[in-house]
N, C-alpha and C. Protein backbone atom coordinates (compact mmCIF):
# COMPACT_ATOMS: atom_id res chain seq x y z
N MET A 1 194.83 127.42 54.46
CA MET A 1 193.84 126.95 53.53
C MET A 1 192.50 127.58 53.89
N SER A 2 191.75 128.00 52.90
CA SER A 2 190.46 128.61 53.16
C SER A 2 189.34 127.61 52.97
N GLU A 3 188.22 127.94 53.56
CA GLU A 3 187.02 127.11 53.48
C GLU A 3 185.89 127.96 52.91
N HIS A 4 185.00 127.33 52.17
CA HIS A 4 183.78 128.03 51.76
C HIS A 4 182.61 127.06 51.87
N ALA A 5 181.44 127.64 51.93
CA ALA A 5 180.24 126.81 52.04
C ALA A 5 179.10 127.48 51.30
N ILE A 6 178.26 126.67 50.71
CA ILE A 6 177.02 127.13 50.09
C ILE A 6 175.93 126.66 51.04
N ARG A 7 175.18 127.63 51.57
CA ARG A 7 174.15 127.34 52.57
C ARG A 7 172.78 127.67 52.02
N LEU A 8 171.90 126.69 51.97
CA LEU A 8 170.50 126.94 51.68
C LEU A 8 169.81 127.04 53.02
N VAL A 9 169.21 128.19 53.29
CA VAL A 9 168.63 128.49 54.60
C VAL A 9 167.14 128.75 54.44
N GLU A 10 166.32 127.99 55.16
CA GLU A 10 164.87 128.20 55.14
C GLU A 10 164.56 129.15 56.30
N ILE A 11 164.03 130.34 56.00
CA ILE A 11 163.90 131.39 57.01
C ILE A 11 162.50 131.51 57.62
N SER A 12 161.56 130.65 57.23
CA SER A 12 160.19 130.83 57.72
C SER A 12 159.66 129.72 58.62
N LEU A 13 160.44 128.70 58.89
CA LEU A 13 159.96 127.56 59.67
C LEU A 13 160.14 127.77 61.17
N THR A 14 159.25 127.17 61.94
CA THR A 14 159.44 127.10 63.39
C THR A 14 160.44 125.99 63.69
N ALA A 15 160.88 125.93 64.93
CA ALA A 15 161.83 124.88 65.32
C ALA A 15 161.23 123.49 65.11
N GLU A 16 159.96 123.33 65.46
CA GLU A 16 159.31 122.03 65.30
C GLU A 16 159.18 121.65 63.83
N GLU A 17 158.77 122.60 63.00
CA GLU A 17 158.66 122.34 61.57
C GLU A 17 160.02 122.01 60.97
N ALA A 18 161.05 122.72 61.40
CA ALA A 18 162.40 122.50 60.87
C ALA A 18 162.90 121.10 61.22
N GLU A 19 162.63 120.67 62.43
CA GLU A 19 163.06 119.33 62.85
C GLU A 19 162.43 118.26 61.96
N ARG A 20 161.14 118.39 61.71
CA ARG A 20 160.44 117.43 60.83
C ARG A 20 160.94 117.53 59.40
N ARG A 21 161.11 118.74 58.92
CA ARG A 21 161.52 118.96 57.54
C ARG A 21 162.95 118.50 57.31
N ALA A 22 163.82 118.57 58.30
CA ALA A 22 165.22 118.14 58.14
C ALA A 22 165.29 116.68 57.72
N ALA A 23 164.47 115.84 58.32
CA ALA A 23 164.46 114.41 57.97
C ALA A 23 163.99 114.23 56.53
N VAL A 24 163.00 115.00 56.10
CA VAL A 24 162.50 114.92 54.73
C VAL A 24 163.58 115.37 53.75
N VAL A 25 164.27 116.45 54.07
CA VAL A 25 165.33 116.98 53.22
C VAL A 25 166.47 115.98 53.08
N ALA A 26 166.91 115.42 54.20
CA ALA A 26 168.00 114.43 54.15
C ALA A 26 167.59 113.23 53.31
N SER A 27 166.37 112.75 53.49
CA SER A 27 165.88 111.61 52.69
C SER A 27 165.84 111.95 51.21
N TRP A 28 165.40 113.16 50.89
CA TRP A 28 165.32 113.60 49.49
C TRP A 28 166.71 113.58 48.85
N LEU A 29 167.71 114.10 49.55
CA LEU A 29 169.08 114.12 49.03
C LEU A 29 169.67 112.71 48.93
N LEU A 30 169.40 111.88 49.94
CA LEU A 30 169.88 110.49 49.93
C LEU A 30 169.23 109.69 48.82
N ASP A 31 167.91 109.81 48.66
CA ASP A 31 167.18 109.06 47.63
C ASP A 31 167.66 109.40 46.23
N ARG A 32 168.11 110.61 46.01
CA ARG A 32 168.60 111.04 44.69
C ARG A 32 170.07 110.71 44.49
N GLY A 33 170.74 110.22 45.53
CA GLY A 33 172.15 109.86 45.42
C GLY A 33 173.08 111.05 45.43
N VAL A 34 172.57 112.23 45.77
CA VAL A 34 173.42 113.42 45.84
C VAL A 34 174.37 113.30 47.02
N ILE A 35 173.89 112.69 48.10
CA ILE A 35 174.71 112.47 49.29
C ILE A 35 174.58 111.02 49.74
N VAL A 36 175.53 110.60 50.56
CA VAL A 36 175.47 109.33 51.27
C VAL A 36 175.92 109.62 52.71
N VAL A 37 175.58 108.72 53.60
CA VAL A 37 176.00 108.88 55.00
C VAL A 37 177.52 108.78 55.06
N ASN A 38 178.12 109.67 55.81
CA ASN A 38 179.57 109.66 56.01
C ASN A 38 179.88 108.68 57.14
N GLU A 39 180.29 107.50 56.79
CA GLU A 39 180.56 106.46 57.78
C GLU A 39 181.97 106.56 58.35
N ASN A 40 182.77 107.47 57.84
CA ASN A 40 184.15 107.63 58.31
C ASN A 40 184.40 109.06 58.75
N ARG A 41 183.55 109.56 59.64
CA ARG A 41 183.72 110.93 60.13
C ARG A 41 185.05 111.07 60.85
N SER A 42 185.69 112.21 60.59
CA SER A 42 186.99 112.48 61.21
C SER A 42 187.16 113.99 61.32
N LEU A 43 188.28 114.40 61.85
CA LEU A 43 188.59 115.82 61.96
C LEU A 43 188.60 116.48 60.59
N MET A 44 189.08 115.79 59.58
CA MET A 44 189.14 116.34 58.22
C MET A 44 187.84 116.14 57.45
N ALA A 45 186.94 115.30 57.94
CA ALA A 45 185.66 115.04 57.27
C ALA A 45 184.56 114.90 58.33
N PRO A 46 184.23 116.01 59.00
CA PRO A 46 183.31 115.94 60.14
C PRO A 46 181.83 115.92 59.80
N SER A 47 181.46 116.16 58.56
CA SER A 47 180.05 116.27 58.20
C SER A 47 179.32 114.93 58.30
N GLU A 48 178.02 115.03 58.53
CA GLU A 48 177.18 113.84 58.65
C GLU A 48 177.07 113.10 57.31
N PHE A 49 177.13 113.85 56.21
CA PHE A 49 177.00 113.27 54.88
C PHE A 49 178.21 113.66 54.03
N ARG A 50 178.42 112.89 52.97
CA ARG A 50 179.45 113.21 51.99
C ARG A 50 178.82 113.10 50.60
N ALA A 51 179.56 113.48 49.59
CA ALA A 51 179.04 113.43 48.22
C ALA A 51 178.68 112.00 47.84
N GLY A 52 177.53 111.88 47.19
CA GLY A 52 177.06 110.57 46.74
C GLY A 52 177.39 110.33 45.29
N PRO A 53 176.99 109.19 44.75
CA PRO A 53 177.31 108.83 43.37
C PRO A 53 176.68 109.75 42.32
N ARG A 54 175.64 110.49 42.69
CA ARG A 54 174.98 111.40 41.75
C ARG A 54 175.17 112.86 42.17
N CYS A 55 176.27 113.16 42.84
CA CYS A 55 176.53 114.53 43.31
C CYS A 55 176.60 115.52 42.16
N SER A 56 176.99 115.06 40.97
CA SER A 56 177.08 115.98 39.83
C SER A 56 175.70 116.41 39.34
N ALA A 57 174.61 115.81 39.87
CA ALA A 57 173.27 116.31 39.58
C ALA A 57 173.01 117.61 40.33
N ALA A 58 173.80 117.87 41.37
CA ALA A 58 173.65 119.09 42.17
C ALA A 58 174.58 120.20 41.70
N ALA A 59 175.74 119.85 41.22
CA ALA A 59 176.74 120.85 40.85
C ALA A 59 177.59 120.31 39.70
N PRO A 60 177.95 121.18 38.75
CA PRO A 60 178.76 120.72 37.63
C PRO A 60 180.11 120.17 38.11
N GLU A 61 180.43 119.01 37.62
CA GLU A 61 181.69 118.36 37.92
C GLU A 61 181.94 118.14 39.41
N ALA A 62 180.87 118.06 40.18
CA ALA A 62 181.04 117.85 41.63
C ALA A 62 181.77 116.55 41.91
N ASP A 63 181.55 115.55 41.09
CA ASP A 63 182.22 114.27 41.32
C ASP A 63 183.74 114.40 41.23
N ARG A 64 184.24 115.43 40.52
CA ARG A 64 185.69 115.64 40.44
C ARG A 64 186.18 116.60 41.52
N TRP A 65 185.29 117.44 42.06
CA TRP A 65 185.67 118.43 43.06
C TRP A 65 185.65 117.89 44.47
N VAL A 66 184.64 117.09 44.77
CA VAL A 66 184.43 116.72 46.17
C VAL A 66 184.97 115.33 46.45
N GLY A 67 185.18 115.05 47.71
CA GLY A 67 185.67 113.74 48.10
C GLY A 67 186.87 113.83 49.01
N GLY A 68 187.73 114.79 48.82
CA GLY A 68 188.88 114.96 49.67
C GLY A 68 188.65 116.09 50.65
N GLY A 69 189.37 116.09 51.74
CA GLY A 69 189.24 117.16 52.72
C GLY A 69 187.82 117.29 53.22
N HIS A 70 187.47 118.47 53.66
CA HIS A 70 186.13 118.69 54.19
C HIS A 70 185.21 119.14 53.06
N THR A 71 184.61 118.18 52.39
CA THR A 71 183.68 118.45 51.29
C THR A 71 182.34 117.80 51.57
N GLY A 72 181.96 117.80 52.83
CA GLY A 72 180.74 117.12 53.23
C GLY A 72 179.50 118.00 53.11
N VAL A 73 178.40 117.44 53.58
CA VAL A 73 177.10 118.11 53.58
C VAL A 73 176.48 117.91 54.95
N ASP A 74 175.94 118.98 55.51
CA ASP A 74 175.24 118.90 56.78
C ASP A 74 173.82 119.43 56.62
N VAL A 75 172.87 118.74 57.23
CA VAL A 75 171.50 119.21 57.33
C VAL A 75 171.34 119.67 58.77
N VAL A 76 171.12 120.97 58.95
CA VAL A 76 171.13 121.59 60.27
C VAL A 76 169.71 122.01 60.65
N ALA A 77 169.20 121.48 61.75
CA ALA A 77 167.89 121.87 62.28
C ALA A 77 168.12 122.55 63.62
N GLU A 78 168.57 123.79 63.55
CA GLU A 78 168.90 124.58 64.74
C GLU A 78 168.91 126.04 64.33
N ARG A 79 168.31 126.90 65.15
CA ARG A 79 168.28 128.32 64.81
C ARG A 79 169.70 128.88 64.83
N ARG A 80 170.12 129.45 63.70
CA ARG A 80 171.47 129.98 63.56
C ARG A 80 171.49 131.18 62.63
N VAL A 81 172.55 131.94 62.77
CA VAL A 81 172.87 132.98 61.80
C VAL A 81 173.75 132.32 60.75
N HIS A 82 173.37 132.42 59.50
CA HIS A 82 174.17 131.91 58.39
C HIS A 82 174.71 133.14 57.67
N HIS A 83 176.00 133.39 57.84
CA HIS A 83 176.63 134.65 57.42
C HIS A 83 177.69 134.39 56.36
N ALA A 84 177.84 135.31 55.44
CA ALA A 84 178.82 135.17 54.36
C ALA A 84 180.26 135.38 54.82
N VAL A 85 180.47 135.80 56.04
CA VAL A 85 181.78 136.01 56.66
C VAL A 85 182.63 136.94 55.79
N GLU A 86 183.74 136.48 55.23
CA GLU A 86 184.63 137.34 54.45
C GLU A 86 184.02 137.82 53.14
N ASN A 87 182.99 137.14 52.65
CA ASN A 87 182.34 137.55 51.40
C ASN A 87 181.25 138.59 51.61
N TYR A 88 180.94 138.95 52.86
CA TYR A 88 179.77 139.76 53.16
C TYR A 88 179.68 141.03 52.32
N GLU A 89 178.48 141.26 51.83
CA GLU A 89 178.12 142.52 51.19
C GLU A 89 176.71 142.86 51.65
N PRO A 90 176.40 144.13 51.90
CA PRO A 90 175.03 144.48 52.27
C PRO A 90 174.07 144.06 51.16
N PRO A 91 172.85 143.65 51.53
CA PRO A 91 171.90 143.17 50.52
C PRO A 91 171.32 144.29 49.68
N ALA A 92 170.79 143.90 48.53
CA ALA A 92 170.20 144.85 47.59
C ALA A 92 168.68 144.86 47.74
N CYS A 93 168.10 145.97 47.36
CA CYS A 93 166.65 146.13 47.36
C CYS A 93 166.05 145.30 46.21
N PRO A 94 164.99 144.53 46.47
CA PRO A 94 164.38 143.75 45.39
C PRO A 94 163.67 144.62 44.36
N ARG A 95 163.40 145.87 44.70
CA ARG A 95 162.71 146.77 43.77
C ARG A 95 163.68 147.52 42.86
N CYS A 96 164.68 148.19 43.45
CA CYS A 96 165.56 149.05 42.65
C CYS A 96 166.95 148.48 42.42
N GLY A 97 167.33 147.44 43.17
CA GLY A 97 168.63 146.80 42.98
C GLY A 97 169.78 147.50 43.66
N ALA A 98 169.54 148.65 44.29
CA ALA A 98 170.59 149.39 44.99
C ALA A 98 170.82 148.77 46.37
N GLU A 99 171.95 149.11 46.98
CA GLU A 99 172.21 148.66 48.34
C GLU A 99 171.07 149.18 49.22
N ALA A 100 170.34 148.28 49.86
CA ALA A 100 169.13 148.64 50.59
C ALA A 100 169.41 149.22 51.97
N ILE A 101 170.52 148.82 52.56
CA ILE A 101 170.81 149.16 53.95
C ILE A 101 172.32 149.10 54.14
N SER A 102 172.85 149.95 55.01
CA SER A 102 174.29 149.92 55.26
C SER A 102 174.66 148.63 56.00
N ASP A 103 175.93 148.25 55.92
CA ASP A 103 176.33 147.01 56.58
C ASP A 103 176.17 147.11 58.09
N SER A 104 176.46 148.27 58.69
CA SER A 104 176.31 148.38 60.15
C SER A 104 174.84 148.31 60.56
N ALA A 105 173.95 148.95 59.81
CA ALA A 105 172.52 148.87 60.12
C ALA A 105 171.99 147.45 59.90
N HIS A 106 172.50 146.80 58.87
CA HIS A 106 172.09 145.43 58.58
C HIS A 106 172.53 144.50 59.72
N HIS A 107 173.78 144.61 60.14
CA HIS A 107 174.28 143.76 61.23
C HIS A 107 173.56 144.03 62.55
N ALA A 108 173.07 145.24 62.75
CA ALA A 108 172.33 145.57 63.97
C ALA A 108 171.02 144.79 64.05
N LEU A 109 170.56 144.22 62.94
CA LEU A 109 169.32 143.45 62.92
C LEU A 109 169.50 141.99 63.34
N ILE A 110 170.75 141.53 63.43
CA ILE A 110 171.00 140.11 63.73
C ILE A 110 170.40 139.70 65.06
N GLU A 111 170.76 140.36 66.12
CA GLU A 111 170.30 139.92 67.44
C GLU A 111 168.79 139.96 67.59
N PRO A 112 168.11 141.05 67.20
CA PRO A 112 166.65 141.02 67.32
C PRO A 112 166.01 139.90 66.50
N TRP A 113 166.50 139.68 65.28
CA TRP A 113 165.94 138.63 64.43
C TRP A 113 166.23 137.25 65.02
N LEU A 114 167.43 137.06 65.52
CA LEU A 114 167.82 135.76 66.07
C LEU A 114 167.09 135.46 67.38
N TYR A 115 167.11 136.39 68.32
CA TYR A 115 166.60 136.10 69.66
C TYR A 115 165.11 136.40 69.85
N GLU A 116 164.62 137.43 69.20
CA GLU A 116 163.20 137.77 69.35
C GLU A 116 162.33 137.01 68.35
N ARG A 117 162.99 136.39 67.36
CA ARG A 117 162.30 135.56 66.36
C ARG A 117 161.26 136.33 65.56
N VAL A 118 161.51 137.61 65.38
CA VAL A 118 160.64 138.45 64.55
C VAL A 118 161.51 139.03 63.44
N GLU A 119 161.16 138.70 62.22
CA GLU A 119 161.94 139.19 61.07
C GLU A 119 161.67 140.69 60.88
N PRO A 120 162.72 141.50 60.96
CA PRO A 120 162.53 142.95 60.83
C PRO A 120 162.21 143.38 59.40
N SER A 121 161.57 144.53 59.30
CA SER A 121 161.36 145.19 58.01
C SER A 121 162.45 146.22 57.81
N VAL A 122 162.78 146.45 56.56
CA VAL A 122 163.82 147.41 56.20
C VAL A 122 163.26 148.32 55.11
N ARG A 123 163.53 149.61 55.23
CA ARG A 123 163.14 150.56 54.19
C ARG A 123 164.39 150.89 53.39
N CYS A 124 164.34 150.64 52.08
CA CYS A 124 165.49 150.90 51.19
C CYS A 124 165.91 152.36 51.29
N VAL A 125 167.19 152.59 51.46
CA VAL A 125 167.71 153.95 51.58
C VAL A 125 167.67 154.70 50.25
N THR A 126 167.51 153.98 49.14
CA THR A 126 167.48 154.61 47.82
C THR A 126 166.07 154.91 47.33
N CYS A 127 165.20 153.90 47.32
CA CYS A 127 163.86 154.08 46.73
C CYS A 127 162.73 154.13 47.74
N GLY A 128 163.02 153.78 49.01
CA GLY A 128 161.99 153.82 50.04
C GLY A 128 161.12 152.58 50.15
N GLN A 129 161.35 151.58 49.29
CA GLN A 129 160.58 150.32 49.34
C GLN A 129 160.78 149.66 50.70
N SER A 130 159.70 149.23 51.34
CA SER A 130 159.77 148.51 52.60
C SER A 130 159.71 147.01 52.30
N SER A 131 160.65 146.25 52.87
CA SER A 131 160.73 144.80 52.65
C SER A 131 161.13 144.11 53.94
N LEU A 132 160.70 142.87 54.08
CA LEU A 132 161.25 142.06 55.16
C LEU A 132 162.73 141.83 54.86
N VAL A 133 163.55 141.79 55.89
CA VAL A 133 164.99 141.66 55.67
C VAL A 133 165.34 140.39 54.90
N GLY A 134 164.56 139.33 55.08
CA GLY A 134 164.81 138.09 54.37
C GLY A 134 164.49 138.15 52.89
N ASP A 135 163.76 139.19 52.47
CA ASP A 135 163.42 139.36 51.06
C ASP A 135 164.40 140.25 50.31
N LEU A 136 165.37 140.82 51.03
CA LEU A 136 166.42 141.57 50.35
C LEU A 136 167.29 140.59 49.58
N GLU A 137 167.91 141.05 48.53
CA GLU A 137 168.65 140.16 47.64
C GLU A 137 170.14 140.18 47.94
N GLY A 138 170.75 139.01 47.86
CA GLY A 138 172.20 138.94 48.02
C GLY A 138 172.65 137.66 48.68
N ARG A 139 173.35 136.84 47.93
CA ARG A 139 173.87 135.60 48.49
C ARG A 139 175.15 135.82 49.29
N TRP A 140 175.65 137.05 49.32
CA TRP A 140 176.85 137.37 50.10
C TRP A 140 176.45 138.10 51.38
N SER A 141 175.26 137.85 51.86
CA SER A 141 174.70 138.54 53.00
C SER A 141 174.60 137.59 54.19
N PHE A 142 173.51 137.64 54.92
CA PHE A 142 173.24 136.67 55.97
C PHE A 142 171.74 136.43 56.06
N HIS A 143 171.39 135.27 56.62
CA HIS A 143 170.00 134.94 56.92
C HIS A 143 169.97 134.15 58.22
N ILE A 144 168.83 134.18 58.86
CA ILE A 144 168.64 133.45 60.10
C ILE A 144 167.51 132.46 59.89
N GLY A 145 167.76 131.22 60.24
CA GLY A 145 166.74 130.21 60.05
C GLY A 145 166.94 129.01 60.94
N GLU A 146 165.91 128.22 61.02
CA GLU A 146 165.89 126.99 61.83
C GLU A 146 166.38 125.78 61.04
N LEU A 147 166.40 125.88 59.70
CA LEU A 147 166.78 124.74 58.85
C LEU A 147 167.75 125.22 57.78
N ALA A 148 168.83 124.47 57.61
CA ALA A 148 169.79 124.78 56.55
C ALA A 148 170.42 123.50 56.03
N VAL A 149 170.81 123.54 54.77
CA VAL A 149 171.63 122.49 54.18
C VAL A 149 172.93 123.16 53.78
N VAL A 150 174.04 122.65 54.30
CA VAL A 150 175.34 123.28 54.09
C VAL A 150 176.22 122.36 53.26
N PHE A 151 176.64 122.85 52.10
CA PHE A 151 177.54 122.13 51.20
C PHE A 151 178.94 122.72 51.40
N HIS A 152 179.80 121.98 52.08
CA HIS A 152 181.14 122.46 52.39
C HIS A 152 182.09 122.22 51.22
N ASN A 153 182.68 123.30 50.72
CA ASN A 153 183.70 123.24 49.68
C ASN A 153 183.24 122.55 48.40
N TRP A 154 181.99 122.76 48.04
CA TRP A 154 181.45 122.25 46.78
C TRP A 154 181.55 123.33 45.72
N PRO A 155 181.56 122.94 44.44
CA PRO A 155 181.47 123.95 43.38
C PRO A 155 180.08 124.58 43.40
N PRO A 156 179.89 125.68 42.69
CA PRO A 156 178.56 126.32 42.66
C PRO A 156 177.48 125.31 42.23
N LEU A 157 176.35 125.38 42.91
CA LEU A 157 175.25 124.46 42.65
C LEU A 157 174.45 124.91 41.42
N PHE A 158 173.87 123.95 40.71
CA PHE A 158 172.98 124.27 39.59
C PHE A 158 171.78 125.04 40.12
N PRO A 159 171.36 126.12 39.45
CA PRO A 159 170.17 126.86 39.89
C PRO A 159 168.92 125.98 39.97
N GLU A 160 168.78 125.03 39.06
CA GLU A 160 167.62 124.13 39.08
C GLU A 160 167.63 123.25 40.33
N PHE A 161 168.81 122.80 40.72
CA PHE A 161 168.94 121.99 41.93
C PHE A 161 168.60 122.82 43.16
N VAL A 162 169.10 124.05 43.20
CA VAL A 162 168.80 124.95 44.32
C VAL A 162 167.30 125.17 44.42
N ALA A 163 166.63 125.37 43.29
CA ALA A 163 165.18 125.58 43.29
C ALA A 163 164.44 124.33 43.78
N GLU A 164 164.85 123.16 43.31
CA GLU A 164 164.19 121.91 43.74
C GLU A 164 164.40 121.65 45.23
N LEU A 165 165.63 121.76 45.69
CA LEU A 165 165.92 121.54 47.10
C LEU A 165 165.22 122.60 47.94
N GLY A 166 165.22 123.84 47.49
CA GLY A 166 164.53 124.90 48.21
C GLY A 166 163.05 124.62 48.36
N ALA A 167 162.43 124.06 47.34
CA ALA A 167 161.00 123.73 47.41
C ALA A 167 160.75 122.63 48.45
N VAL A 168 161.69 121.71 48.61
CA VAL A 168 161.55 120.66 49.62
C VAL A 168 161.75 121.26 51.02
N MET A 169 162.64 122.21 51.14
CA MET A 169 162.95 122.81 52.44
C MET A 169 161.80 123.67 52.95
N GLY A 170 161.20 124.47 52.08
CA GLY A 170 160.13 125.35 52.52
C GLY A 170 159.95 126.53 51.59
N PRO A 171 158.97 127.40 51.88
CA PRO A 171 158.60 128.46 50.96
C PRO A 171 159.56 129.64 50.87
N ARG A 172 160.44 129.81 51.86
CA ARG A 172 161.33 130.98 51.86
C ARG A 172 162.79 130.55 52.05
N THR A 173 163.27 129.74 51.14
CA THR A 173 164.64 129.26 51.21
C THR A 173 165.55 130.28 50.51
N ARG A 174 166.61 130.64 51.18
CA ARG A 174 167.56 131.62 50.66
C ARG A 174 168.95 130.98 50.59
N VAL A 175 169.83 131.57 49.77
CA VAL A 175 171.19 131.07 49.62
C VAL A 175 172.17 132.07 50.24
N VAL A 176 173.10 131.53 51.03
CA VAL A 176 174.20 132.33 51.59
C VAL A 176 175.48 131.58 51.22
N VAL A 177 176.43 132.29 50.64
CA VAL A 177 177.72 131.69 50.31
C VAL A 177 178.76 132.32 51.23
N ASP A 178 179.44 131.49 52.02
CA ASP A 178 180.43 132.06 52.94
C ASP A 178 181.83 131.61 52.59
N HIS A 179 182.77 132.39 53.10
CA HIS A 179 184.19 132.11 52.87
C HIS A 179 184.94 132.51 54.14
N THR A 180 185.75 131.59 54.63
CA THR A 180 186.57 131.91 55.80
C THR A 180 188.02 131.58 55.54
């Protein structure tokens, strides 16, 4: 059986800011009824939260999709690489839309970004546009951040919901969709 996750990753917060913002994000989701506390955590349902009574406000027909197996939600306040895994594709240039960087060159940026905490710049191989790696486009890519909200095995989220939740998370929230 395969697993997938939709990850909203805030890439600009410090660890301290992320810790404070995680509580705000969880409260925002709880107050809207999108999630509820998972009081029956288990091997098959390990997430801190599960779908709430208004989960379909986040994703079409979520109330019919989620509830069984691992369909929980986690609010993560820890510096991590959020990677698309089997879905990975190199990101596109925000200017020309072409593949901005090869996958091997892109992956070579993980460790410096993760450990040195400095977001690298990338020059598009097609048009020459210079961009921060976090500004390249592609939900099948990766991002590194201190705060993330992970929707395990949920249907695609409404764009409006992603925008609202992203605004609560911070100014540079990105989406990564992974599949394992």
